[in-house]
Short mmCIF file of C-alpha atoms in Angstrom, two decimals:
data_model
loop_
_atom_site.label_atom_id
_atom_site.label_comp_id
_atom_site.label_asym_id
_atom_site.label_seq_id
_atom_site.Cartn_x
_atom_site.Cartn_y
_atom_site.Cartn_z
CA MET A 151 7.50 -2.63 -15.48
CA SER A 152 9.23 -5.74 -14.15
CA GLU A 153 11.88 -6.38 -11.53
CA THR A 154 14.62 -6.48 -14.15
CA GLN A 155 13.77 -2.88 -15.07
CA LEU A 156 14.00 -1.53 -11.53
CA PRO A 157 17.08 0.65 -11.01
CA GLY A 158 19.97 -1.02 -9.26
CA GLY A 159 18.97 -4.62 -9.78
CA THR A 160 19.06 -6.82 -6.69
CA TYR A 161 21.27 -7.50 -3.67
CA ARG A 162 21.47 -10.70 -1.65
CA VAL A 163 20.66 -10.20 2.03
CA GLY A 164 21.34 -13.46 3.83
CA ASP A 165 19.52 -15.98 1.64
CA ILE A 166 17.02 -13.36 0.39
CA GLU A 167 17.32 -11.54 -2.94
CA LEU A 168 16.01 -8.00 -2.46
CA THR A 169 15.44 -5.35 -5.10
CA ARG A 170 17.82 -2.50 -4.37
CA PHE A 171 14.96 -0.14 -5.06
CA GLY A 172 12.50 -0.88 -2.28
CA TYR A 173 9.57 0.93 -0.73
CA GLY A 174 9.24 2.44 2.76
CA ALA A 175 5.69 2.23 4.12
CA MET A 176 6.02 4.85 6.87
CA GLN A 177 4.14 7.55 4.95
CA LEU A 178 1.06 5.35 4.57
CA ALA A 179 0.02 6.31 8.11
CA GLY A 180 -1.55 9.64 9.02
CA PRO A 181 0.27 12.94 9.64
CA HIS A 182 3.48 12.56 11.68
CA VAL A 183 3.20 8.77 11.13
CA PHE A 184 0.31 8.72 13.61
CA GLY A 185 -3.22 7.48 13.08
CA PRO A 186 -4.93 6.38 9.87
CA PRO A 187 -4.36 7.93 6.44
CA ALA A 188 -6.89 10.29 4.91
CA ASP A 189 -6.97 8.12 1.79
CA ARG A 190 -6.80 4.43 2.69
CA PRO A 191 -7.75 3.20 -0.81
CA GLY A 192 -4.94 5.38 -2.16
CA ALA A 193 -2.49 3.78 0.27
CA ILE A 194 -3.56 0.34 -0.88
CA ASP A 195 -3.11 1.41 -4.49
CA VAL A 196 0.47 2.58 -3.80
CA LEU A 197 1.42 -0.79 -2.31
CA ARG A 198 -0.11 -2.76 -5.16
CA THR A 199 1.58 -0.50 -7.71
CA ALA A 200 4.94 -0.99 -5.98
CA VAL A 201 4.64 -4.77 -6.14
CA ALA A 202 3.39 -4.65 -9.74
CA ALA A 203 6.50 -2.61 -10.59
CA GLY A 204 8.67 -5.48 -9.35
CA ILE A 205 9.56 -4.14 -5.89
CA ASN A 206 9.95 -7.08 -3.50
CA HIS A 207 11.42 -5.16 -0.53
CA ILE A 208 8.90 -3.31 1.65
CA ASP A 209 10.08 -1.67 4.85
CA THR A 210 7.56 -1.26 7.65
CA SER A 211 7.02 -1.41 11.42
CA ASP A 212 4.19 -2.07 13.82
CA TYR A 213 4.90 1.29 15.46
CA TYR A 214 4.05 3.19 12.27
CA GLY A 215 0.57 4.44 13.07
CA PRO A 216 0.89 2.50 15.37
CA TYR A 217 -0.23 -0.68 13.62
CA VAL A 218 -1.71 1.24 10.69
CA THR A 219 0.85 0.49 7.98
CA ASN A 220 1.06 -3.21 8.78
CA GLU A 221 -2.72 -3.52 8.67
CA ILE A 222 -2.82 -1.73 5.31
CA ILE A 223 -0.03 -3.92 3.92
CA LYS A 224 -1.95 -7.05 4.87
CA GLU A 225 -5.19 -5.68 3.39
CA ALA A 226 -3.45 -4.72 0.16
CA LEU A 227 -1.10 -7.64 -0.45
CA PHE A 228 -2.17 -10.73 1.51
CA PRO A 229 -1.75 -13.52 0.52
CA TYR A 230 1.76 -12.41 -0.31
CA GLN A 231 3.73 -13.31 -3.42
CA ARG A 232 6.42 -15.87 -2.62
CA ASP A 233 9.26 -13.47 -3.44
CA LEU A 234 7.82 -10.47 -1.53
CA HIS A 235 9.85 -9.66 1.58
CA LEU A 236 8.50 -7.50 4.40
CA VAL A 237 11.27 -5.96 6.49
CA THR A 238 10.19 -4.63 9.86
CA LYS A 239 11.83 -2.98 12.85
CA VAL A 240 11.42 -3.10 16.61
CA GLY A 241 12.81 -1.18 19.55
CA ALA A 242 10.32 1.67 19.96
CA ARG A 243 6.65 2.28 20.64
CA ARG A 244 4.25 5.21 20.27
CA ASP A 245 2.85 7.18 23.17
CA ALA A 246 -0.48 9.02 23.26
CA GLN A 247 1.19 12.22 22.04
CA GLY A 248 2.72 10.51 19.01
CA GLY A 249 6.21 10.31 20.54
CA TRP A 250 8.68 7.49 19.89
CA PRO A 251 9.94 6.23 23.29
CA GLN A 252 12.35 3.32 23.23
CA ALA A 253 11.06 -0.17 24.01
CA LEU A 254 14.14 -2.36 24.22
CA SER A 255 13.53 -4.79 27.07
CA PRO A 256 13.42 -8.47 26.10
CA ALA A 257 9.73 -8.62 27.05
CA GLU A 258 8.89 -5.56 24.93
CA LEU A 259 10.84 -6.87 21.95
CA LYS A 260 9.10 -10.24 22.14
CA GLN A 261 5.73 -8.48 22.22
CA GLN A 262 6.68 -6.34 19.21
CA VAL A 263 7.82 -9.32 17.16
CA HIS A 264 4.58 -11.17 17.87
CA GLY A 265 2.59 -8.01 17.07
CA ASN A 266 4.29 -7.65 13.69
CA LEU A 267 3.66 -11.32 12.93
CA GLU A 268 -0.01 -11.07 13.85
CA ARG A 269 -0.83 -7.87 12.00
CA LEU A 270 1.10 -8.86 8.87
CA GLY A 271 -0.39 -12.36 8.90
CA LEU A 272 2.98 -14.12 8.92
CA ASP A 273 4.48 -17.09 10.73
CA VAL A 274 8.05 -15.87 10.28
CA LEU A 275 9.48 -12.37 9.75
CA ASP A 276 12.07 -12.31 6.94
CA LEU A 277 14.18 -9.52 8.43
CA VAL A 278 13.85 -7.60 11.68
CA ASN A 279 15.93 -4.49 12.35
CA LEU A 280 16.67 -3.58 15.96
CA ARG A 281 16.38 0.20 16.23
CA VAL A 282 18.44 1.48 19.14
CA GLY A 283 19.46 5.10 18.44
CA GLY A 284 17.66 8.41 18.10
CA LEU A 285 16.02 9.85 15.02
CA GLN A 286 19.32 10.47 13.26
CA GLU A 287 22.24 9.40 15.42
CA ALA A 288 23.42 6.30 17.23
CA GLN A 289 23.45 6.45 21.02
CA PRO A 290 26.55 5.03 22.72
CA GLY A 291 26.29 1.94 24.85
CA SER A 292 25.95 -1.81 24.69
CA ILE A 293 23.18 -3.37 22.61
CA ALA A 294 23.96 -6.92 23.70
CA GLU A 295 20.81 -7.44 25.76
CA PRO A 296 18.21 -6.35 23.19
CA PHE A 297 20.05 -7.91 20.26
CA GLY A 298 20.50 -11.11 22.24
CA ALA A 299 16.75 -11.19 22.86
CA LEU A 300 16.09 -10.98 19.11
CA ALA A 301 18.74 -13.64 18.47
CA GLU A 302 16.78 -15.97 20.76
CA LEU A 303 13.59 -15.30 18.80
CA ARG A 304 15.56 -16.08 15.65
CA GLU A 305 16.64 -19.39 17.15
CA GLN A 306 12.98 -20.10 17.90
CA GLY A 307 12.17 -19.68 14.20
CA LEU A 308 10.14 -16.47 14.47
CA ILE A 309 12.76 -14.37 12.61
CA ARG A 310 14.76 -15.36 9.56
CA HIS A 311 17.42 -12.62 9.55
CA LEU A 312 18.53 -9.80 11.85
CA GLY A 313 19.55 -6.23 11.12
CA LEU A 314 20.31 -3.05 13.02
CA SER A 315 19.12 0.55 12.80
CA THR A 316 20.73 3.79 13.98
CA VAL A 317 23.91 2.19 15.28
CA ASN A 318 27.65 2.79 15.19
CA ALA A 319 30.49 0.50 14.08
CA GLY A 320 31.20 -0.71 17.61
CA GLN A 321 27.60 -1.74 18.17
CA ILE A 322 27.54 -3.58 14.84
CA ALA A 323 30.64 -5.52 15.86
CA GLU A 324 29.08 -6.31 19.25
CA ALA A 325 25.93 -7.61 17.59
CA ARG A 326 27.82 -9.70 15.02
CA ALA A 327 29.56 -11.51 17.87
CA ILE A 328 26.09 -12.64 19.03
CA ALA A 329 24.36 -13.50 15.75
CA PRO A 330 24.73 -12.73 12.02
CA VAL A 331 23.79 -9.18 10.95
CA VAL A 332 22.65 -8.89 7.33
CA SER A 333 21.72 -5.20 7.12
CA VAL A 334 22.24 -1.81 8.73
CA GLN A 335 19.72 1.02 8.43
CA ASN A 336 21.18 4.45 9.28
CA PHE A 337 20.71 8.14 8.52
CA TYR A 338 22.73 8.98 5.39
CA ASN A 339 22.38 11.20 2.34
CA LEU A 340 24.30 13.60 0.08
CA ALA A 341 24.91 16.11 2.84
CA ASN A 342 25.24 13.69 5.77
CA ARG A 343 28.16 11.42 4.97
CA GLY A 344 29.28 10.28 8.40
CA ASP A 345 28.85 6.61 7.46
CA ASP A 346 31.07 6.69 4.36
CA THR A 347 33.73 4.42 5.86
CA LEU A 348 31.11 2.19 7.48
CA ILE A 349 29.33 1.66 4.16
CA ASP A 350 32.55 0.52 2.50
CA ASP A 351 33.39 -1.79 5.40
CA LEU A 352 29.92 -3.34 5.32
CA ALA A 353 30.13 -3.79 1.55
CA ALA A 354 33.36 -5.74 1.98
CA ASP A 355 31.52 -8.05 4.40
CA GLY A 356 28.45 -8.46 2.18
CA ILE A 357 26.17 -6.55 4.57
CA ALA A 358 23.44 -4.34 3.12
CA TYR A 359 23.26 -0.65 4.03
CA VAL A 360 19.83 0.99 3.92
CA PRO A 361 19.94 4.81 4.19
CA TYR A 362 16.90 6.60 5.48
CA PHE A 363 16.00 10.28 4.97
CA PRO A 364 17.64 10.52 1.50
CA LEU A 365 16.60 14.19 1.32
CA GLY A 366 17.13 15.03 4.97
CA GLY A 367 13.88 13.75 6.49
CA PHE A 368 12.23 16.17 8.88
CA THR A 369 14.80 18.84 7.94
CA PRO A 370 14.94 18.69 4.12
CA LEU A 371 18.24 19.33 2.38
CA GLN A 372 18.75 22.86 1.13
CA SER A 373 21.24 22.38 -1.67
CA GLY A 374 21.59 24.67 -4.64
CA THR A 375 23.90 22.12 -6.23
CA LEU A 376 21.29 19.36 -5.99
CA THR A 377 18.65 21.67 -7.46
CA GLU A 378 21.00 22.71 -10.26
CA VAL A 379 21.81 19.11 -11.20
CA ALA A 380 18.13 18.11 -11.08
CA ASP A 381 17.17 21.02 -13.34
CA ARG A 382 19.95 20.21 -15.79
CA LEU A 383 18.88 16.58 -16.02
CA GLY A 384 15.17 17.35 -16.15
CA ALA A 385 14.68 15.35 -12.96
CA THR A 386 13.50 15.89 -9.40
CA SER A 387 15.87 16.54 -6.50
CA MET A 388 14.66 13.31 -4.90
CA GLY A 389 15.38 11.38 -8.08
CA VAL A 390 18.94 12.71 -8.30
CA ALA A 391 19.54 12.00 -4.59
CA LEU A 392 18.29 8.42 -5.03
CA ALA A 393 20.37 7.87 -8.17
CA TRP A 394 23.46 9.14 -6.35
CA LEU A 395 22.83 6.70 -3.50
CA LEU A 396 22.46 3.74 -5.86
CA GLN A 397 25.75 4.63 -7.53
CA ARG A 398 27.50 5.27 -4.21
CA SER A 399 27.94 1.57 -3.35
CA PRO A 400 26.47 -1.74 -4.57
CA ASN A 401 25.35 -2.70 -1.04
CA ILE A 402 23.07 0.35 -0.69
CA LEU A 403 19.36 -0.46 -0.79
CA LEU A 404 16.76 2.28 -1.09
CA ILE A 405 13.41 2.52 0.71
CA PRO A 406 11.92 5.88 -0.34
CA GLY A 407 8.40 6.34 0.91
CA THR A 408 5.35 8.04 -0.54
CA SER A 409 1.58 7.89 -0.30
CA LYS A 410 1.03 8.75 -3.97
CA VAL A 411 1.28 6.44 -6.99
CA ALA A 412 2.55 9.25 -9.22
CA HIS A 413 5.33 10.05 -6.73
CA LEU A 414 6.29 6.37 -6.51
CA ARG A 415 6.69 6.17 -10.28
CA GLU A 416 8.61 9.45 -10.26
CA ASN A 417 11.03 8.07 -7.66
CA ILE A 418 11.64 4.89 -9.68
CA ALA A 419 12.34 6.93 -12.81
CA GLY A 420 14.63 9.30 -10.92
CA ALA A 421 16.66 6.53 -9.31
CA ALA A 422 17.29 5.10 -12.79
CA LEU A 423 19.27 8.18 -13.81
CA GLU A 424 22.83 7.42 -14.90
CA LEU A 425 25.03 10.09 -13.34
CA ASP A 426 28.33 10.66 -15.13
CA GLU A 427 31.60 11.01 -13.24
CA ALA A 428 31.59 14.82 -13.37
CA THR A 429 28.06 15.00 -11.98
CA VAL A 430 28.89 12.54 -9.19
CA LYS A 431 31.91 14.68 -8.21
CA GLN A 432 29.71 17.78 -8.24
CA LEU A 433 27.20 16.08 -5.95
CA ASP A 434 29.93 14.66 -3.68
CA ALA A 435 30.97 18.24 -2.97
CA VAL A 436 27.60 18.93 -1.29
CA ALA A 437 28.93 17.29 1.85
#
């Protein structure tokens, strides 16, 4: 399978051409994204299979594990193909209990950027997302200080492009007044459509939108309609949800995660489904 066969084609993010079907590395860590995986060789196999399938967009973070996923990515894929782009995020850390406390001071962000560079074996990070909200929702308030700190690191040549995660429209506008924003990563899926207007506005400005938790994340979607459509099409619920997202807007990029090669291939096949207008309307009604 080559890049041209991946569902959705590509989307230009800044001066980077990313496959719209990407891969999220979060599940390569241990349970609850904490500690090492039970099957490290299997995790390496998943990453190599993703790249062999043509995926050039891998989403990761130094706080997955912590450090675990970045170390596995380097072990599996270094030296990296020229067109492979590792997208990371900063703004949080892990405590001893596996929690996700924020880490948004300029000093903490600088440390995180350097940590990602070191563990991934890179001199420059292609795209860094500043994560400022909770697990699913943006938190009100200014993001000028932390985003400004990342903008300075970009000026120093450590970061190529900047993005945002778990933010609202006002925070995106605030950030864009400081430095270019090329992507937004928020909670969005069939049943959680709060960003519908935002997605369309970002598309008009050529900014990528990367939805996480396409099936609800820690609280999986319970949708009879989704199950019915999946059964009718002979597909999985995840596949239908991914296909719907790809058809929702051309600026949507997917980063479904898995620790199994078979599941990765299943997700690619599912996202390639062509949903007719009647099916899309049926799925739209889930919200």
